Amino acid sequence: NQVVTHLIQAIRSREGSFSSIERLGAGSYYEHVKVFEPNEFDIMLVMPVARLQLDECDDTGAYYYLSFKRNPKEKYLLKFLDEDGKLSAFKMLQALREIIKQEVKNIKDVEVTVKRKKAGSPAITLQIKNPPGEISVDIILTLEVQQSWPPSTQDGLKIEQWLGRKVRTEFRNRSLYLVAKQNKKEKVLRGNTWRLSFSHIEKDMLNNHGSSKTCCESDGPKCCRKGCLKLLKYLLEQLKMQYTKQLDRFCSYHVKTAFFHSCVMWPNDTDWQSGDLEHCFQKYLGYFLDCLQKSQLPHFFIPQYNLLSPEDKASNYFLSRLLNYELNNRFPIFQE
């Protein structure tokens, strides 16, 4: 927290491009579903932008080119446009990375380094060395746009039966978030694509996950939804440690997306009673296995975007074999 606060103040105090950023904690730690030591954090640095034009750059409905409709109020952003007038994620990340690299030198009481850039990753990763352990912090540059969500999200977020129609409307009225994320499908990787992000809403759905308002509150009935999610996350993490190369393309986001779909299929709190953890976990795992078998897991907010593409059939089958083995043998991995 000290390191991030220091950096944000330093970035803001420099006149220019990033003076309006705000911090938003995202990811498993802030959703209270972290399964190992809290040694990895995702911090979104959110930058408000007035009006943007979004042009889809492929058929997923998740990746966009951004340009300005007219001269932006944010004049400082003009220097990040590429030759086609598109806002370049690559240029912005590079500028932010430079500022952060200079600033970490001014942090005296902790040893902080900026890790080497990973190709295609939207994050600037800090390593913080300090007893009792090492911490890595992913800093994710995020644009916040106050405009309606693009058409590809129209049929997503099917939470009417689970969290209610009112909650869905309220979520869809919130700002749109875009993260600087390289679209690997692009023929020429120019680094000017942005991906929609719904972390802020996922965090809310996880923290207020009951069909009744009191679910899991201090005096309300408890459910096992988060317990199920943590178990499957743990299972995947353990398998990834054993089969790093084969399971490289899977991440906890797959498990989390399958979890949201499960909450929609079984919308009532009585479907997830805390005493039924084993039964509920197996139902949820069954759904995830089904997705792997079909190589079909629709993004929760963008239904046309399949997170398990059929060209990865081999890895999908590989993971489904491992999970089936665990399921049929009473989960030896949990006994270890």
Coordinates of N, CA, C and O in Angstrom, one line a residue, residues 238-335:
Q238 N -3.1 -25.7 -8.5 CA -2.3 -26.9 -8.2 C -1.9 -27.7 -9.5 O -0.8 -28.1 -9.7
L239 N -2.9 -27.9 -10.3 CA -2.7 -28.6 -11.6 C -1.7 -27.8 -12.5 O -0.8 -28.4 -13.1
K240 N -1.9 -26.5 -12.5 CA -1.0 -25.6 -13.3 C 0.5 -25.8 -12.8 O 1.4 -25.7 -13.6
M241 N 0.7 -25.9 -11.5 CA 2.0 -26.1 -11.0 C 2.6 -27.4 -11.5 O 3.8 -27.5 -11.8
Q242 N 1.8 -28.4 -11.6 CA 2.3 -29.7 -12.0 C 2.5 -29.8 -13.6 O 3.4 -30.5 -14.1
Y243 N 1.6 -29.1 -14.3 CA 1.6 -29.2 -15.7 C 1.7 -27.8 -16.3 O 0.8 -27.4 -17.1
T244 N 2.7 -27.1 -16.0 CA 2.8 -25.7 -16.3 C 2.6 -25.5 -17.8 O 1.8 -24.6 -18.2
K245 N 3.3 -26.3 -18.6 CA 3.3 -26.0 -20.1 C 2.0 -26.3 -20.7 O 1.4 -25.5 -21.4
Q246 N 1.4 -27.5 -20.3 CA 0.2 -27.9 -21.0 C -1.0 -27.0 -20.6 O -2.0 -26.9 -21.3
L247 N -1.0 -26.5 -19.4 CA -2.1 -25.7 -18.9 C -1.9 -24.2 -18.9 O -2.5 -23.4 -18.3
D248 N -0.9 -23.8 -19.7 CA -0.4 -22.5 -19.8 C -1.5 -21.5 -20.1 O -1.6 -20.4 -19.6
R249 N -2.5 -21.9 -21.0 CA -3.5 -20.9 -21.4 C -4.7 -20.8 -20.5 O -5.6 -20.0 -20.8
F250 N -4.7 -21.6 -19.4 CA -5.8 -21.4 -18.5 C -5.5 -20.5 -17.3 O -4.3 -20.5 -16.9
C251 N -6.4 -19.7 -16.9 CA -6.2 -18.8 -15.8 C -7.4 -18.8 -14.9 O -8.5 -19.4 -15.3
S252 N -7.3 -18.2 -13.8 CA -8.4 -18.2 -12.8 C -9.7 -17.5 -13.4 O -10.8 -17.7 -13.0
Y253 N -9.5 -16.7 -14.5 CA -10.6 -16.0 -15.1 C -11.6 -17.0 -15.7 O -12.8 -16.8 -15.7
H254 N -11.1 -18.1 -16.2 CA -11.9 -19.2 -16.8 C -12.8 -19.7 -15.7 O -14.1 -19.9 -15.9
V255 N -12.2 -20.0 -14.5 CA -12.9 -20.6 -13.4 C -14.0 -19.6 -12.9 O -15.1 -20.0 -12.5
K256 N -13.6 -18.3 -12.9 CA -14.5 -17.3 -12.3 C -15.7 -17.1 -13.3 O -16.8 -16.9 -12.8
T257 N -15.4 -17.1 -14.6 CA -16.5 -17.0 -15.6 C -17.5 -18.2 -15.4 O -18.7 -18.0 -15.4
A258 N -17.0 -19.4 -15.3 CA -17.8 -20.6 -15.1 C -18.6 -20.4 -13.8 O -19.8 -20.8 -13.8
F259 N -18.0 -19.8 -12.8 CA -18.7 -19.6 -11.6 C -19.9 -18.7 -11.7 O -21.0 -19.0 -11.3
F260 N -19.7 -17.6 -12.5 CA -20.9 -16.6 -12.6 C -22.0 -17.3 -13.4 O -23.2 -17.2 -13.1
H261 N -21.6 -18.1 -14.4 CA -22.7 -18.8 -15.2 C -23.4 -19.8 -14.2 O -24.6 -20.0 -14.3
S262 N -22.7 -20.4 -13.3 CA -23.3 -21.4 -12.4 C -24.2 -20.7 -11.4 O -25.3 -21.2 -11.1
C263 N -23.9 -19.4 -11.0 CA -24.7 -18.7 -10.1 C -26.0 -18.3 -10.9 O -27.1 -18.2 -10.2
V264 N -26.0 -18.2 -12.2 CA -27.2 -17.9 -13.0 C -28.0 -19.1 -13.1 O -29.2 -19.1 -13.1
M265 N -27.4 -20.3 -13.3 CA -28.1 -21.5 -13.5 C -28.8 -22.0 -12.2 O -29.8 -22.6 -12.2
W266 N -28.1 -21.7 -11.1 CA -28.7 -22.0 -9.8 C -28.8 -20.7 -9.0 O -27.9 -20.4 -8.2
P267 N -29.8 -20.0 -9.3 CA -29.9 -18.6 -8.8 C -30.2 -18.4 -7.3 O -29.9 -17.3 -6.8
N268 N -30.8 -19.4 -6.7 CA -31.3 -19.2 -5.3 C -30.2 -19.5 -4.2 O -29.4 -20.4 -4.4
D269 N -30.3 -18.8 -3.1 CA -29.4 -19.0 -2.0 C -29.6 -20.5 -1.5 O -28.6 -21.1 -1.1
T270 N -30.8 -21.0 -1.6 CA -31.0 -22.4 -1.2 C -30.3 -23.4 -2.0 O -30.0 -24.5 -1.6
D271 N -29.9 -23.0 -3.3 CA -29.1 -23.9 -4.1 C -27.7 -24.0 -3.7 O -26.9 -24.8 -4.2
W272 N -27.3 -23.1 -2.7 CA -25.8 -23.0 -2.3 C -25.7 -23.0 -0.8 O -25.0 -22.3 -0.3
Q273 N -26.5 -23.9 -0.1 CA -26.5 -23.8 1.3 C -25.1 -24.2 1.8 O -24.4 -25.1 1.3
S274 N -24.7 -23.6 2.9 CA -23.3 -23.8 3.4 C -23.0 -25.3 3.7 O -21.8 -25.7 3.5
G275 N -24.0 -26.0 4.1 CA -23.7 -27.4 4.4 C -23.5 -28.3 3.2 O -23.1 -29.5 3.3
D276 N -23.9 -27.8 2.0 CA -23.9 -28.6 0.8 C -22.7 -28.3 0.0 O -22.7 -28.5 -1.3
L277 N -21.6 -27.9 0.6 CA -20.4 -27.5 -0.2 C -20.0 -28.6 -1.2 O -19.8 -28.3 -2.4
E278 N -19.9 -29.8 -0.8 CA -19.4 -30.9 -1.6 C -20.3 -31.0 -2.9 O -19.8 -31.1 -4.0
H279 N -21.6 -31.1 -2.6 CA -22.5 -31.3 -3.7 C -22.5 -30.1 -4.7 O -22.5 -30.3 -5.9
C280 N -22.5 -28.9 -4.1 CA -22.5 -27.7 -4.9 C -21.2 -27.6 -5.8 O -21.2 -27.2 -6.9
F281 N -20.1 -27.9 -5.1 CA -18.8 -27.8 -5.8 C -18.8 -28.8 -7.0 O -18.4 -28.5 -8.1
Q282 N -19.4 -30.0 -6.8 CA -19.4 -31.0 -7.9 C -20.3 -30.5 -9.0 O -20.0 -30.8 -10.2
K283 N -21.4 -29.9 -8.7 CA -22.3 -29.3 -9.7 C -21.6 -28.3 -10.6 O -21.6 -28.3 -11.8
Y284 N -20.9 -27.4 -9.9 CA -20.2 -26.3 -10.5 C -19.0 -26.9 -11.4 O -18.8 -26.5 -12.5
L285 N -18.3 -27.8 -10.8 CA -17.2 -28.5 -11.5 C -17.8 -29.2 -12.8 O -17.2 -29.1 -13.8
G286 N -18.9 -29.8 -12.6 CA -19.6 -30.5 -13.7 C -19.8 -29.6 -14.9 O -19.6 -29.9 -16.0
Y287 N -20.3 -28.4 -14.5 CA -20.6 -27.4 -15.6 C -19.3 -27.0 -16.3 O -19.2 -26.9 -17.5
F288 N -18.2 -26.8 -15.5 CA -16.9 -26.4 -16.1 C -16.4 -27.5 -17.0 O -15.9 -27.2 -18.1
L289 N -16.6 -28.7 -16.5 CA -16.1 -29.9 -17.4 C -16.9 -29.9 -18.7 O -16.3 -30.2 -19.8
D290 N -18.1 -29.6 -18.6 CA -19.0 -29.6 -19.8 C -18.5 -28.5 -20.8 O -18.4 -28.7 -22.0
C291 N -18.1 -27.3 -20.2 CA -17.5 -26.3 -21.1 C -16.3 -26.7 -21.8 O -16.0 -26.5 -23.0
L292 N -15.4 -27.4 -21.0 CA -14.1 -27.9 -21.6 C -14.4 -28.9 -22.7 O -13.7 -28.9 -23.7
Q293 N -15.3 -29.8 -22.4 CA -15.7 -30.8 -23.4 C -16.1 -30.2 -24.7 O -15.7 -30.6 -25.8
K294 N -16.9 -29.1 -24.6 CA -17.5 -28.5 -25.8 C -16.6 -27.4 -26.4 O -16.9 -26.8 -27.4
S295 N -15.5 -27.1 -25.6 CA -14.6 -26.0 -26.0 C -15.4 -24.7 -26.1 O -15.3 -23.9 -27.0
Q296 N -16.3 -24.5 -25.2 CA -17.3 -23.4 -25.3 C -17.5 -22.8 -23.9 O -18.2 -23.4 -23.0
L297 N -17.0 -21.6 -23.6 CA -17.3 -20.9 -22.3 C -17.5 -19.5 -22.7 O -16.5 -18.7 -22.9
P298 N -18.7 -19.0 -22.8 CA -19.0 -17.6 -23.2 C -18.6 -16.7 -22.1 O -18.8 -16.9 -21.0
H299 N -17.9 -15.6 -22.5 CA -17.6 -14.5 -21.6 C -18.9 -14.0 -20.9 O -20.0 -13.9 -21.6
F300 N -18.9 -13.8 -19.6 CA -20.1 -13.5 -18.9 C -20.8 -12.2 -19.4 O -22.0 -12.1 -19.3
F301 N -20.1 -11.3 -19.8 CA -20.6 -10.0 -20.2 C -20.7 -9.8 -21.7 O -21.5 -9.0 -22.2
I302 N -20.0 -10.6 -22.5 CA -19.9 -10.5 -23.9 C -20.1 -11.9 -24.5 O -19.2 -12.7 -24.8
P303 N -21.4 -12.4 -24.6 CA -21.7 -13.8 -24.9 C -21.1 -14.3 -26.2 O -20.8 -15.5 -26.3
Q304 N -20.9 -13.4 -27.2 CA -20.3 -14.0 -28.4 C -18.8 -14.3 -28.3 O -18.2 -14.9 -29.2
Y305 N -18.2 -13.8 -27.2 CA -16.7 -14.1 -27.0 C -16.5 -15.4 -26.3 O -16.9 -15.5 -25.1
N306 N -16.0 -16.4 -27.0 CA -15.8 -17.7 -26.4 C -14.4 -17.7 -25.7 O -13.4 -17.5 -26.4
L307 N -14.3 -18.0 -24.4 CA -13.0 -18.0 -23.7 C -12.2 -19.3 -23.9 O -11.1 -19.3 -23.6
L308 N -12.9 -20.3 -24.4 CA -12.2 -21.6 -24.7 C -12.2 -21.9 -26.2 O -13.1 -22.6 -26.6
S309 N -11.3 -21.3 -26.9 CA -11.5 -21.5 -28.4 C -11.3 -22.9 -28.8 O -10.4 -23.6 -28.3
P310 N -12.1 -23.3 -29.9 CA -11.9 -24.7 -30.4 C -10.5 -25.0 -30.9 O -10.2 -26.2 -30.9
E311 N -9.8 -24.0 -31.3 CA -8.4 -24.4 -31.7 C -7.5 -24.8 -30.6 O -6.4 -25.4 -30.8
D312 N -8.0 -24.6 -29.3 CA -7.2 -25.1 -28.2 C -7.8 -26.4 -27.7 O -7.7 -26.8 -26.5
K313 N -8.5 -27.1 -28.5 CA -9.2 -28.4 -28.1 C -8.3 -29.3 -27.3 O -8.7 -29.8 -26.3
A314 N -7.1 -29.4 -27.7 CA -6.2 -30.4 -27.1 C -6.0 -30.0 -25.6 O -6.0 -30.8 -24.7
S315 N -5.7 -28.7 -25.4 CA -5.5 -28.3 -23.9 C -6.8 -28.4 -23.2 O -6.8 -28.7 -22.0
N316 N -7.9 -28.1 -23.8 CA -9.2 -28.2 -23.1 C -9.5 -29.7 -22.7 O -9.9 -29.9 -21.5
Y317 N -9.2 -30.6 -23.6 CA -9.4 -32.0 -23.2 C -8.4 -32.4 -22.1 O -8.7 -33.2 -21.2
F318 N -7.2 -31.9 -22.3 CA -6.1 -32.3 -21.3 C -6.6 -31.9 -19.9 O -6.5 -32.7 -18.9
L319 N -7.0 -30.7 -19.7 CA -7.5 -30.2 -18.4 C -8.7 -31.0 -18.0 O -8.9 -31.4 -16.8
S320 N -9.6 -31.3 -18.9 CA -10.8 -32.0 -18.5 C -10.5 -33.4 -18.0 O -11.1 -33.9 -17.1
R321 N -9.5 -34.1 -18.6 CA -9.1 -35.4 -18.2 C -8.5 -35.3 -16.7 O -8.9 -36.1 -15.9
L322 N -7.7 -34.3 -16.5 CA -7.1 -34.2 -15.1 C -8.2 -33.9 -14.1 O -8.2 -34.5 -13.0
L323 N -9.2 -33.1 -14.5 CA -10.3 -32.7 -13.5 C -11.2 -33.9 -13.3 O -11.6 -34.2 -12.2
N324 N -11.4 -34.7 -14.4 CA -12.3 -35.9 -14.2 C -11.6 -36.9 -13.3 O -12.2 -37.6 -12.5
Y325 N -10.3 -37.0 -13.4 CA -9.5 -37.9 -12.6 C -9.7 -37.5 -11.1 O -10.0 -38.3 -10.2
E326 N -9.5 -36.2 -10.8 CA -9.7 -35.7 -9.5 C -11.1 -36.0 -8.9 O -11.3 -36.5 -7.8
L327 N -12.1 -35.8 -9.8 CA -13.5 -35.9 -9.4 C -13.8 -37.4 -9.1 O -14.5 -37.7 -8.1
N328 N -13.3 -38.3 -9.9 CA -13.6 -39.7 -9.7 C -12.8 -40.4 -8.6 O -13.1 -41.5 -8.2
N329 N -11.7 -39.7 -8.2 CA -10.9 -40.3 -7.1 C -10.9 -39.5 -5.8 O -9.9 -39.5 -5.1
R330 N -12.0 -38.8 -5.6 CA -12.2 -38.0 -4.3 C -11.1 -37.0 -4.1 O -10.6 -36.8 -3.0
F331 N -10.7 -36.4 -5.2 CA -9.8 -35.2 -5.2 C -8.5 -35.5 -4.4 O -8.3 -34.8 -3.4
P332 N -7.6 -36.4 -4.9 CA -6.3 -36.6 -4.2 C -5.5 -35.3 -4.0 O -4.8 -35.1 -3.0
I333 N -5.7 -34.3 -4.9 CA -4.9 -33.1 -4.8 C -5.3 -32.3 -3.6 O -4.4 -31.6 -3.0
F334 N -6.5 -32.5 -3.1 CA -6.9 -31.8 -1.8 C -6.3 -32.5 -0.6 O -6.2 -31.9 0.5
Q335 N -5.9 -33.7 -0.7 CA -5.4 -34.5 0.4 C -3.9 -34.2 0.6 O -3.4 -34.4 1.7

